[in-house]
Coordinates of N, CA and C in Angstrom, one line a residue:
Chain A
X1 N 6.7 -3.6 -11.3 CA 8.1 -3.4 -10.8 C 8.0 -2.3 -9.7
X2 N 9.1 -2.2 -8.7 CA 9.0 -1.6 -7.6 C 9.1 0.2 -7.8
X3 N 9.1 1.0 -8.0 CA 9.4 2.2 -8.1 C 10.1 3.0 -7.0
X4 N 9.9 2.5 -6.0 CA 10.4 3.2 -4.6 C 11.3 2.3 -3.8
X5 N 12.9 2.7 -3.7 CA 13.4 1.8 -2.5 C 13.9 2.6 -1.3
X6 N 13.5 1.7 -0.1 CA 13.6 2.9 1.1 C 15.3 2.0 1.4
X7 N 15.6 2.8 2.3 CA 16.8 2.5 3.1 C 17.4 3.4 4.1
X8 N 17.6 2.2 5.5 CA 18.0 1.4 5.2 C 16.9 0.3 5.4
X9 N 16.9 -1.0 4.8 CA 15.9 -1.7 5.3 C 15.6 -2.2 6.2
X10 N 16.5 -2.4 7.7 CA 15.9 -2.1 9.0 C 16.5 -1.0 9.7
X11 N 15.8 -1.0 10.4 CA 16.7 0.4 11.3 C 15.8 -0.3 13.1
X12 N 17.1 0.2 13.9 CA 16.9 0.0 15.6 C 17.2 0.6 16.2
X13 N 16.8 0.9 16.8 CA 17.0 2.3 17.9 C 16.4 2.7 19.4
X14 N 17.2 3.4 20.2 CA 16.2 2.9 21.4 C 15.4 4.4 21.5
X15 N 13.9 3.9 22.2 CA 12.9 5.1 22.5 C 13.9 6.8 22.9
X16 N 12.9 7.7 22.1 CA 13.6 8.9 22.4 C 14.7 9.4 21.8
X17 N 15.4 8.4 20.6 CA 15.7 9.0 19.5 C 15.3 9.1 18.4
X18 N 16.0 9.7 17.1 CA 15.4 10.2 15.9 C 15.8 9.1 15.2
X19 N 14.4 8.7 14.5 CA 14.8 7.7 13.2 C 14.6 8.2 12.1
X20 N 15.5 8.2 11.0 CA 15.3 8.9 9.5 C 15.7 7.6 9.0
X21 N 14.6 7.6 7.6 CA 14.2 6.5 6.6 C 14.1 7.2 5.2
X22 N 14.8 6.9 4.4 CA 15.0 7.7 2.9 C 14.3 6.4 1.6
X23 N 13.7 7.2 0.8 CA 12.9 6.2 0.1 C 13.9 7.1 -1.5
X24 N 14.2 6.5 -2.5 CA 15.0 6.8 -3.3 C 13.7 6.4 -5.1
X25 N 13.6 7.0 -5.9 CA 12.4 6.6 -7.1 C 13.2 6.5 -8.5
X26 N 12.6 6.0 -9.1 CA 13.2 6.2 -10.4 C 12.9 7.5 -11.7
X27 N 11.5 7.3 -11.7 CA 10.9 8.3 -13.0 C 10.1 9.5 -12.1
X28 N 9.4 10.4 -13.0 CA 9.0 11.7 -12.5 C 7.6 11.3 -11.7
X29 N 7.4 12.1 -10.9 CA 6.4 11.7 -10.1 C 5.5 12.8 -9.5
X30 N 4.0 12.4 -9.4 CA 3.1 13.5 -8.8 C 3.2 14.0 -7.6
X31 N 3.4 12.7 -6.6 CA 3.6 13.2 -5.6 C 4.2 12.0 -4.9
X32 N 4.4 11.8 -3.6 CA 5.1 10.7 -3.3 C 4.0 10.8 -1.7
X33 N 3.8 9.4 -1.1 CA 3.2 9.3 0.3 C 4.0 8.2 1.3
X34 N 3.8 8.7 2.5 CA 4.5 7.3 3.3 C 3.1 7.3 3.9
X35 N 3.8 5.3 4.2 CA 2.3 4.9 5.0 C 3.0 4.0 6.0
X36 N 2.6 3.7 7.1 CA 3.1 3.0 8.1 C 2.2 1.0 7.9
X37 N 3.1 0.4 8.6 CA 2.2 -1.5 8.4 C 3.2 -1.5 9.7
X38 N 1.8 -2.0 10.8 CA 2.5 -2.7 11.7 C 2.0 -4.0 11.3
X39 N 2.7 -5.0 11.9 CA 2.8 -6.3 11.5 C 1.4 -7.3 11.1
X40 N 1.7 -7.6 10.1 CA 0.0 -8.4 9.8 C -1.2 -7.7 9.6
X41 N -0.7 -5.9 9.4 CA -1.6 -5.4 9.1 C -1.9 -4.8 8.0
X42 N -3.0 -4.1 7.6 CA -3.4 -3.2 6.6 C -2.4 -1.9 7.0
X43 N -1.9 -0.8 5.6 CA -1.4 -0.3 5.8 C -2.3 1.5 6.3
X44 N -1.4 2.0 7.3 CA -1.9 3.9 7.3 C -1.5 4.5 6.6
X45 N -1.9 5.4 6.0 CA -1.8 7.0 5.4 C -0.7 7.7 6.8
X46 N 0.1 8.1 6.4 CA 0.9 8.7 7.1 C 1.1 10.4 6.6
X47 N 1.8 10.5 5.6 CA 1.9 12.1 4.6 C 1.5 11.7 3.3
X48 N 0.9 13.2 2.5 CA 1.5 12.9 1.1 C 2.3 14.3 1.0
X49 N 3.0 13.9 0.6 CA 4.0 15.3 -0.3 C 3.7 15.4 -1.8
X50 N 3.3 16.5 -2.1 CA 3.3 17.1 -3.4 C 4.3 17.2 -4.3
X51 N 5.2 16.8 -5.3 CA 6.4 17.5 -6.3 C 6.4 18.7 -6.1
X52 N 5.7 19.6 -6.0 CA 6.2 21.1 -5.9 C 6.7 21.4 -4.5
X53 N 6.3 20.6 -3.5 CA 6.7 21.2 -2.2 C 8.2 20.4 -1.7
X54 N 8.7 21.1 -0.9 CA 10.1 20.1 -0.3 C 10.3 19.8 1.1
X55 N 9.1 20.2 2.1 CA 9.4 19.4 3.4 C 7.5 19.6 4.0
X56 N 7.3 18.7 4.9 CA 5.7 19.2 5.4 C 6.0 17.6 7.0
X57 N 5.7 18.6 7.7 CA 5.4 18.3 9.3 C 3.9 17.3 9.4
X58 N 4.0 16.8 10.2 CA 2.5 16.2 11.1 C 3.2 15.8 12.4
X59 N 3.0 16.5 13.3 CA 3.2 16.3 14.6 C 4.6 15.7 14.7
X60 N 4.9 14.5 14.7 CA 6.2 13.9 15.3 C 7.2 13.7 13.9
X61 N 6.7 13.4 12.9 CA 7.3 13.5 11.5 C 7.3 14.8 10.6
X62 N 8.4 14.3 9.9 CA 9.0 15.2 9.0 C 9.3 14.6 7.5
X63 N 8.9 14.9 6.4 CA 9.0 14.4 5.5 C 9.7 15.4 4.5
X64 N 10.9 15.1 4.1 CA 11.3 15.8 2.7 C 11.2 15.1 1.6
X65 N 11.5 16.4 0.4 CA 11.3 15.5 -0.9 C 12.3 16.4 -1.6
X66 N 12.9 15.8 -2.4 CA 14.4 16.6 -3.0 C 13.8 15.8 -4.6
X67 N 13.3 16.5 -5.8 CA 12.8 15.8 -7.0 C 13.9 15.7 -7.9
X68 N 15.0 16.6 -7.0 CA 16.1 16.5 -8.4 C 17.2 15.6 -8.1
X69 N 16.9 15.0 -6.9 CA 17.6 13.9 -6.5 C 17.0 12.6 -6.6
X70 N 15.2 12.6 -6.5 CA 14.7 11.5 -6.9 C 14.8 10.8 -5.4
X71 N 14.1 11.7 -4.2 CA 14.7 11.1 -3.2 C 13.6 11.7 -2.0
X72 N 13.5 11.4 -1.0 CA 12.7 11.4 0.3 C 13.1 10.8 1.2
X73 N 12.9 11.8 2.6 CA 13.0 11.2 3.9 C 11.9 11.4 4.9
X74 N 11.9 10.4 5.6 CA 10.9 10.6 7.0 C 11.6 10.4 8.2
X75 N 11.3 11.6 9.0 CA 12.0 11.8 10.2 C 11.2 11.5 11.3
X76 N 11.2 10.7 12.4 CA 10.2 10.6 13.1 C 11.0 11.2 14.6
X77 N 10.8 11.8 15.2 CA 11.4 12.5 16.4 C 11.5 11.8 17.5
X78 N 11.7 11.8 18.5 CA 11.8 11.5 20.1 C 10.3 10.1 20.3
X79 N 11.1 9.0 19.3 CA 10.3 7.5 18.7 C 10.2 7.2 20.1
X80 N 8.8 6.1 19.8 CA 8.2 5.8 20.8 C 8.4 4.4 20.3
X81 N 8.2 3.4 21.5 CA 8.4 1.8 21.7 C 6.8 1.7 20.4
X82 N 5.6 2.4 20.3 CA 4.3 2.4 20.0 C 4.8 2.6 18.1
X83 N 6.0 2.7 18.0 CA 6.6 3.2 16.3 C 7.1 2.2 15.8
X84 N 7.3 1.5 16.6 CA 7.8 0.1 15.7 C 6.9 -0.4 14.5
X85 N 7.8 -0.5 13.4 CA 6.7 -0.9 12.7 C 7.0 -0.8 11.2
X86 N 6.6 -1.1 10.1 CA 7.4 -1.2 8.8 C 6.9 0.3 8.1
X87 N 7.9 1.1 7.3 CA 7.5 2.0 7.1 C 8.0 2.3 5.1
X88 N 6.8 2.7 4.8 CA 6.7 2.2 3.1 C 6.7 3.4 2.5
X89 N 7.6 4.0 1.2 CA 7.3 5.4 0.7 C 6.0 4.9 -0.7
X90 N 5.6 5.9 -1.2 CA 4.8 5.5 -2.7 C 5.0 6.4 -3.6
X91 N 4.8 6.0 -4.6 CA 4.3 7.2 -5.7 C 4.1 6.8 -6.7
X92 N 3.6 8.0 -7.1 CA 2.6 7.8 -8.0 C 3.3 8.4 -9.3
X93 N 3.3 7.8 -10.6 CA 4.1 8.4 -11.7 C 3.0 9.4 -12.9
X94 N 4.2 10.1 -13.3 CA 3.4 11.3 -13.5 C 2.0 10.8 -14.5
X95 N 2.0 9.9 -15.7 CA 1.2 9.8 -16.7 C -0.3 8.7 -15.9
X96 N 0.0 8.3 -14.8 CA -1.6 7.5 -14.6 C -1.6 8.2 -12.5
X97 N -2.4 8.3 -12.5 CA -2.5 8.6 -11.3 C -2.8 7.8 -10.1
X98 N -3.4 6.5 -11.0 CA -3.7 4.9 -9.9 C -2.8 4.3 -10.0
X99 N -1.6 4.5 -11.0 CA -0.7 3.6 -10.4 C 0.2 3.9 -9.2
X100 N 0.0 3.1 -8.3 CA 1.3 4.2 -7.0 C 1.8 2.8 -6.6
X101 N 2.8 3.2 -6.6 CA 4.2 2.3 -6.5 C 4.9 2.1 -5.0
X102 N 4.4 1.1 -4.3 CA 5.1 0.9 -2.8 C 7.2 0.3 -3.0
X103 N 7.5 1.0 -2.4 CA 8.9 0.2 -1.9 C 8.7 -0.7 -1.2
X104 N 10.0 -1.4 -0.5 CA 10.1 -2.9 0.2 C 9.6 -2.3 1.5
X105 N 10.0 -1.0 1.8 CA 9.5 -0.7 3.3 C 11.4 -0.7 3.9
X106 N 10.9 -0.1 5.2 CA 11.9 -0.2 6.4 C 11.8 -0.4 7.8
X107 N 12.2 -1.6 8.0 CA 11.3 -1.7 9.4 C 12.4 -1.2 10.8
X108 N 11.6 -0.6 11.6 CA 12.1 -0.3 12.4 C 11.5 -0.3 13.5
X109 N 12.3 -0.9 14.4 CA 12.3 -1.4 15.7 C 12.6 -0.5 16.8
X110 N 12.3 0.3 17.4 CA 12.4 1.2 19.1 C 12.2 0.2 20.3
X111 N 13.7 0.0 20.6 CA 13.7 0.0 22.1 C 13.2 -0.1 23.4
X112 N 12.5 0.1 24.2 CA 11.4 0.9 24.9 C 13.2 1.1 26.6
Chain B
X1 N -7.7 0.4 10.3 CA -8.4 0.3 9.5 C -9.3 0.9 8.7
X2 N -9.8 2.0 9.3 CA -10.7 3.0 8.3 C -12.0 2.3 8.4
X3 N -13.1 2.5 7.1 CA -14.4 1.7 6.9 C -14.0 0.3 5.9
X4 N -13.2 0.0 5.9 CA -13.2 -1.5 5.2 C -13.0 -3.1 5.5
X5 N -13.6 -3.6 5.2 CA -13.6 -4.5 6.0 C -13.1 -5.7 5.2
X6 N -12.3 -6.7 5.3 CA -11.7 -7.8 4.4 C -12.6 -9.0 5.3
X7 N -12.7 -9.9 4.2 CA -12.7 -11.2 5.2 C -12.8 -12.1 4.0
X8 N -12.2 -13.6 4.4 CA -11.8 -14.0 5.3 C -10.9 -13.3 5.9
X9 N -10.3 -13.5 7.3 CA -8.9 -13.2 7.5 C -7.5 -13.9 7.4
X10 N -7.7 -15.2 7.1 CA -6.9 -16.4 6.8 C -8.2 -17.5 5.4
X11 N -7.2 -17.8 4.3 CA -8.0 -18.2 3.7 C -7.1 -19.6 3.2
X12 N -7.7 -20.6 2.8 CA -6.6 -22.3 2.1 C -7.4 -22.5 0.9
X13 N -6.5 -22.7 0.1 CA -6.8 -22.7 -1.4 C -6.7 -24.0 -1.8
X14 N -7.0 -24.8 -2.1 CA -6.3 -26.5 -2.9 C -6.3 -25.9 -4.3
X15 N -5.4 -27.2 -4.9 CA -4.7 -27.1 -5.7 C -6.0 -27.0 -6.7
X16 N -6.1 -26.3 -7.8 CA -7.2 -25.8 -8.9 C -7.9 -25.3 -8.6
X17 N -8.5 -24.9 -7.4 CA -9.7 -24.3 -7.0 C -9.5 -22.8 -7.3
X18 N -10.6 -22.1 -7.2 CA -11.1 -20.4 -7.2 C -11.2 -20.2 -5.4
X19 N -10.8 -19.1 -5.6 CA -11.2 -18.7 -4.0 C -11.1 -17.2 -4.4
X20 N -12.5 -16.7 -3.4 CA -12.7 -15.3 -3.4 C -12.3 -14.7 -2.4
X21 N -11.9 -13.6 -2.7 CA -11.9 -12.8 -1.6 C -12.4 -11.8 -1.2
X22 N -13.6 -11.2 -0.3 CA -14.1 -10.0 0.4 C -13.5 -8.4 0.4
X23 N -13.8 -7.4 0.2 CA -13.5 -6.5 0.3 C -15.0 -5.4 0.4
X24 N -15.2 -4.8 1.5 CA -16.3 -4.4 1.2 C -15.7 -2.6 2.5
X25 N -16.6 -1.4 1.7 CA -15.9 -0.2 2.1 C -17.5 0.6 2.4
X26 N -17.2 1.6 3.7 CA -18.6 2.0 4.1 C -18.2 3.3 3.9
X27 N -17.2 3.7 3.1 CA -16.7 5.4 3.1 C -17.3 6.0 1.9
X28 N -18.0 5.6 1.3 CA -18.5 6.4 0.0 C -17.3 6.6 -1.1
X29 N -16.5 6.1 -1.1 CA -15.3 6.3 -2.2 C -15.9 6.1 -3.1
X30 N -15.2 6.2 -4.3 CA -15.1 5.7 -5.4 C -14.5 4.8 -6.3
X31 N -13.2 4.9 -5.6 CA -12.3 4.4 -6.0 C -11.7 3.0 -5.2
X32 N -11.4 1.9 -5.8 CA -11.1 0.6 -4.7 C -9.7 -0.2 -5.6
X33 N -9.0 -0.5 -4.7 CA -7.9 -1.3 -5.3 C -7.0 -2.8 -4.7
X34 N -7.1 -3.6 -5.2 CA -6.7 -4.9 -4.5 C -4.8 -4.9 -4.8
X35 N -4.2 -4.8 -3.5 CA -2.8 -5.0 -3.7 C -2.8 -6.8 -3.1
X36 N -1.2 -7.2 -3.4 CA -0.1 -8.5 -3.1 C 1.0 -7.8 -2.3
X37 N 1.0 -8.6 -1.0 CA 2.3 -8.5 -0.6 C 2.7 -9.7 -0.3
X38 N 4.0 -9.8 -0.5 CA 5.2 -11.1 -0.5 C 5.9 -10.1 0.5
X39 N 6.4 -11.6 1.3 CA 7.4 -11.5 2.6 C 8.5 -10.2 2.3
X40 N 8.6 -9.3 3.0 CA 10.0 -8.8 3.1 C 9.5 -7.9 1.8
X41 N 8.6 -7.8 1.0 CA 8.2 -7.3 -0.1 C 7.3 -6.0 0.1
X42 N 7.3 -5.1 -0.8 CA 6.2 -3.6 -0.7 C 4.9 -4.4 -1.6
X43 N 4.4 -3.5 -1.7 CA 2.7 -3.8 -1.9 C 2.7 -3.7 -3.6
X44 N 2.1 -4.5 -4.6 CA 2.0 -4.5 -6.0 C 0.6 -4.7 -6.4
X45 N 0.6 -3.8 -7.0 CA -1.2 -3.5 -7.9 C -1.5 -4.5 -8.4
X46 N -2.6 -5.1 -8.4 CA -3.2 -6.3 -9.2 C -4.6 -5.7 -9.7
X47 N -5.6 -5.1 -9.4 CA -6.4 -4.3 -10.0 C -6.9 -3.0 -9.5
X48 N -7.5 -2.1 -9.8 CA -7.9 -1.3 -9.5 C -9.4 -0.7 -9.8
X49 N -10.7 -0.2 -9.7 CA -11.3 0.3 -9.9 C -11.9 1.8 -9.6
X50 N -12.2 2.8 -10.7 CA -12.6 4.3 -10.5 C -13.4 4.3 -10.0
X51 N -14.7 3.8 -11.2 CA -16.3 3.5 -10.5 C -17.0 2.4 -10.7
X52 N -18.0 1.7 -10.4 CA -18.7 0.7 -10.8 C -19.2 0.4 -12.5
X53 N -19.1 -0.5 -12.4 CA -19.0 -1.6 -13.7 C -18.1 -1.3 -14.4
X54 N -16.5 -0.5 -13.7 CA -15.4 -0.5 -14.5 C -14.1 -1.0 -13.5
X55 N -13.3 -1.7 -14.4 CA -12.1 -2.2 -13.4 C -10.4 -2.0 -14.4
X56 N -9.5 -2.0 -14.0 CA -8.4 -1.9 -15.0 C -7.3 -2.7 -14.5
X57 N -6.5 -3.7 -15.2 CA -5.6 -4.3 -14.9 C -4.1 -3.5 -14.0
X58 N -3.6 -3.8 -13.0 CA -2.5 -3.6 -12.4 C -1.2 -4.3 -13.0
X59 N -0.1 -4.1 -12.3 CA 0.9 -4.8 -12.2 C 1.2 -6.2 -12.4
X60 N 0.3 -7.0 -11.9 CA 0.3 -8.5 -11.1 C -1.3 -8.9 -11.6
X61 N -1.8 -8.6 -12.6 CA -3.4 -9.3 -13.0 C -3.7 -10.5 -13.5
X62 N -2.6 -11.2 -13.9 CA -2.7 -12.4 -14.2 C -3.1 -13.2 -13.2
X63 N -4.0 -14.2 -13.4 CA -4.5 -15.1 -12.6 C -5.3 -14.5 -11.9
X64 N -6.2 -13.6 -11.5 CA -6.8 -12.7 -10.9 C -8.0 -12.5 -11.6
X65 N -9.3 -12.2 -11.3 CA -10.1 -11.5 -11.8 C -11.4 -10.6 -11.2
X66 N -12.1 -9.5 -11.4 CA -12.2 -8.5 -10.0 C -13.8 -8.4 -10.6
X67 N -14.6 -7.7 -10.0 CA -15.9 -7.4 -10.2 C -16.0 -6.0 -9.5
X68 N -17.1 -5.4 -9.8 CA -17.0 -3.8 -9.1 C -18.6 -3.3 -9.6
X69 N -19.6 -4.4 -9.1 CA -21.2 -4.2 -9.2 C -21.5 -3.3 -8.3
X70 N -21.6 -3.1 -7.1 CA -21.8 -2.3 -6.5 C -20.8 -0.8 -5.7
X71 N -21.0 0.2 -5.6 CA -19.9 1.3 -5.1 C -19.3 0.4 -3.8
X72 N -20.0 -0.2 -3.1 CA -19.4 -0.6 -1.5 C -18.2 -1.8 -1.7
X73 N -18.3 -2.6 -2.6 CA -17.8 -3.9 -2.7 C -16.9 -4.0 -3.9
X74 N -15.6 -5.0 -3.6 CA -14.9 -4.9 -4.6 C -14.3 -6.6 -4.6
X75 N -15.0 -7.6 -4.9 CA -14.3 -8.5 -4.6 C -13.5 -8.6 -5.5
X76 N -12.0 -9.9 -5.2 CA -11.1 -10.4 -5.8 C -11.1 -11.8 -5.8
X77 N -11.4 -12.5 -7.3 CA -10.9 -13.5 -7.3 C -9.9 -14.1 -7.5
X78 N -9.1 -15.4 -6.5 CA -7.8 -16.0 -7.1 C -8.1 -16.9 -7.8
X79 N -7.9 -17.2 -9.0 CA -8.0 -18.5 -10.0 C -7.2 -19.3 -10.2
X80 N -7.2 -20.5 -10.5 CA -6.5 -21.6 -10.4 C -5.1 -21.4 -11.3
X81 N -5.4 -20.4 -12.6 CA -4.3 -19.9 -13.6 C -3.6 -19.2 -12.4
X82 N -3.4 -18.6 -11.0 CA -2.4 -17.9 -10.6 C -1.8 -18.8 -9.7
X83 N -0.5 -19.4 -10.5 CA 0.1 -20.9 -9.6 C 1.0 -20.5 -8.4
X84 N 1.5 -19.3 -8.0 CA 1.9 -18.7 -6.8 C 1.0 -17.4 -5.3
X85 N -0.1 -18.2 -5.4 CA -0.7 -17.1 -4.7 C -0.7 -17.4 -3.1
X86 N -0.1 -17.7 -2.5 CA 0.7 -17.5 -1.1 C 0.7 -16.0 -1.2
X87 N 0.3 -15.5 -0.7 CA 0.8 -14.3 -0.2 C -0.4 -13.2 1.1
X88 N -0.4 -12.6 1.4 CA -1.5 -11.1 1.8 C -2.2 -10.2 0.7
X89 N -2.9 -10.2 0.6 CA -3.9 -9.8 0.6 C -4.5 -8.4 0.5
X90 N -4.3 -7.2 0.3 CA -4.8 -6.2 0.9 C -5.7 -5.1 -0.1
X91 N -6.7 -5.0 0.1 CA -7.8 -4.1 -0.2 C -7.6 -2.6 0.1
X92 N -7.9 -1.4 -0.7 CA -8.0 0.1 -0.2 C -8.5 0.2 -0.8
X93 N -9.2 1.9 -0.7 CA -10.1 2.7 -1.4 C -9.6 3.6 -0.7
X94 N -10.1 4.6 -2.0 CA -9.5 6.3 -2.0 C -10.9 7.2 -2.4
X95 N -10.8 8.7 -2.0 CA -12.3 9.5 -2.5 C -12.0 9.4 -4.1
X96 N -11.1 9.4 -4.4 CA -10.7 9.7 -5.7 C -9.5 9.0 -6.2
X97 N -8.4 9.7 -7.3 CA -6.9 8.8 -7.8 C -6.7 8.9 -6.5
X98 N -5.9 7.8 -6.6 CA -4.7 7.0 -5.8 C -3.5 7.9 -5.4
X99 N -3.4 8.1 -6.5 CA -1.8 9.3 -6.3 C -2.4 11.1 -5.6
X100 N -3.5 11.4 -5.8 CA -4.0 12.6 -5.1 C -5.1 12.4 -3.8
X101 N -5.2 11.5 -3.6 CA -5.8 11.0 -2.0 C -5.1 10.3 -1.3
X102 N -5.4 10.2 0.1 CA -5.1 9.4 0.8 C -5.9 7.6 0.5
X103 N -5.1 6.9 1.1 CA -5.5 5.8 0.6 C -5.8 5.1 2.0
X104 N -7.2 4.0 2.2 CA -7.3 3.8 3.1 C -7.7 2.0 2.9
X105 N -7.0 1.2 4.2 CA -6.2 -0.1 3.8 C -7.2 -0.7 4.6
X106 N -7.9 -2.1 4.4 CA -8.3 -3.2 5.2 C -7.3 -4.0 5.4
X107 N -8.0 -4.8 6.9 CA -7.1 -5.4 7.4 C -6.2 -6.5 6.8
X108 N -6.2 -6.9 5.1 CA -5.7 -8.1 4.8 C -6.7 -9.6 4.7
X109 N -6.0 -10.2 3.7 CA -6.2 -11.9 4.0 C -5.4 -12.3 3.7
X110 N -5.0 -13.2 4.7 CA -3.6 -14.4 4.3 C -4.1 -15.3 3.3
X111 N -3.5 -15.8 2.2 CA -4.0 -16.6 1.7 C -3.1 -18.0 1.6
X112 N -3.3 -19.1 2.0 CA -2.2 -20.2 2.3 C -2.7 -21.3 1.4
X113 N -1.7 -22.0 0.4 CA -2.1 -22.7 -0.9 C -1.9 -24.1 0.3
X114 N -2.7 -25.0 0.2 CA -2.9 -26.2 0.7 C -1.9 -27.5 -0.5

């Protein structure tokens, strides 16, 4: 069963604005990660966020994590036509550490 | 893609047959895991392996069966018991758990039931 749902599940927008993507979980979790799938592909590592922490940067993204909301966002800044592309939260629940749990994803489309 | 490599990249199944599928990783991990994705769908565990000559059932193991002889290689078999296996395909390995590493993805196999 799914453990992570993002929303909204598409999102459009044109190049050079901000796209935010919220992944929502059910049970307690070790840490949560987004990973990017452009089309027909294998998925990237994007972040992982830890349970203890509540926001961490890599260059053009922003990821929060709110645990007492059960909830996560990814912010991607001044999006590039190159960002299109399906974007998946995970996590992992607290009792096994191989299980990690993908959402449906959100795909999102930039403009150029 | 990282060091892993899937292949086939498109695979046709007929009706009763086994068909394998490739997963092979040049990163020294340890750890390797075969996910399913369905259309419009996130990714679901079908098996997973720590280290060699041990494997553990996922989410989705039925019909499935995995091998894990050597550290580099992780094939996945589809067996004729898995009567919906249309779907992608996708292979990762991690240095370690899943949930405390990054996780790193091959490119997929389509698998299309004839």
């Amino acid at each position: 069963s799914q453990q992570g749902e993002e929303d909204p599940q598409a999102l459009s927008i044109q190049e050079g604005e901000n796209a935010t993507m919220n992944c929502s979980y059910k049970t307690s979790i070790n840490n949560l990660q987004w990973y990017r799938q452009n089309s027909g592909r294998g998925l990237v590592h994007l972040i992982l966020i830890r349970s203890n922490e509540r926001e961490k940067h890599s260059g053009r993204l922003r990821v929060t994590l709110d645990t007492s909301k059960k909830s996560s966002s990814l912010l991607i800044t001044a999006s590039r036509a190159a960002d299109t592309a399906s974007y998946f939260c995970a996590t992992v629940i607290v009792y096994n550490n191989n299980d990690m749990r993908f959402g449906a994803g959100t795909r999102l489309t930039v403009k150029p | 893609d990282g060091g892993i490599t899937q292949s086939p990249k498109y695979l046709f199944r007929k009706e009763g047959q086994n068909v394998t599928l490739s997963c092979e990783q040049n990163l020294n991990h340890d750890a390797m895991y075969w996910y399913r994705q369905d259309p419009g769908q996130g990714l679901r565990l079908i098996y997973y392996s720590q280290i060699v000559n041990d494997f553990q059932k996922g989410d989705i193991a039925e019909g499935y069966s995995v091998s894990r002889e050597k550290k580099e290689s992780f094939p996945l078999t589809v067996t004729s018991a898995q009567k919906n296996p249309t779907a992608f395909y996708l292979c990762a390995s991690s240095m370690g758990l899943a949930g405390q590493e990054t996780q790193y993805f091959g490119p997929g196999t389509r698998l299309l039931v004839l």
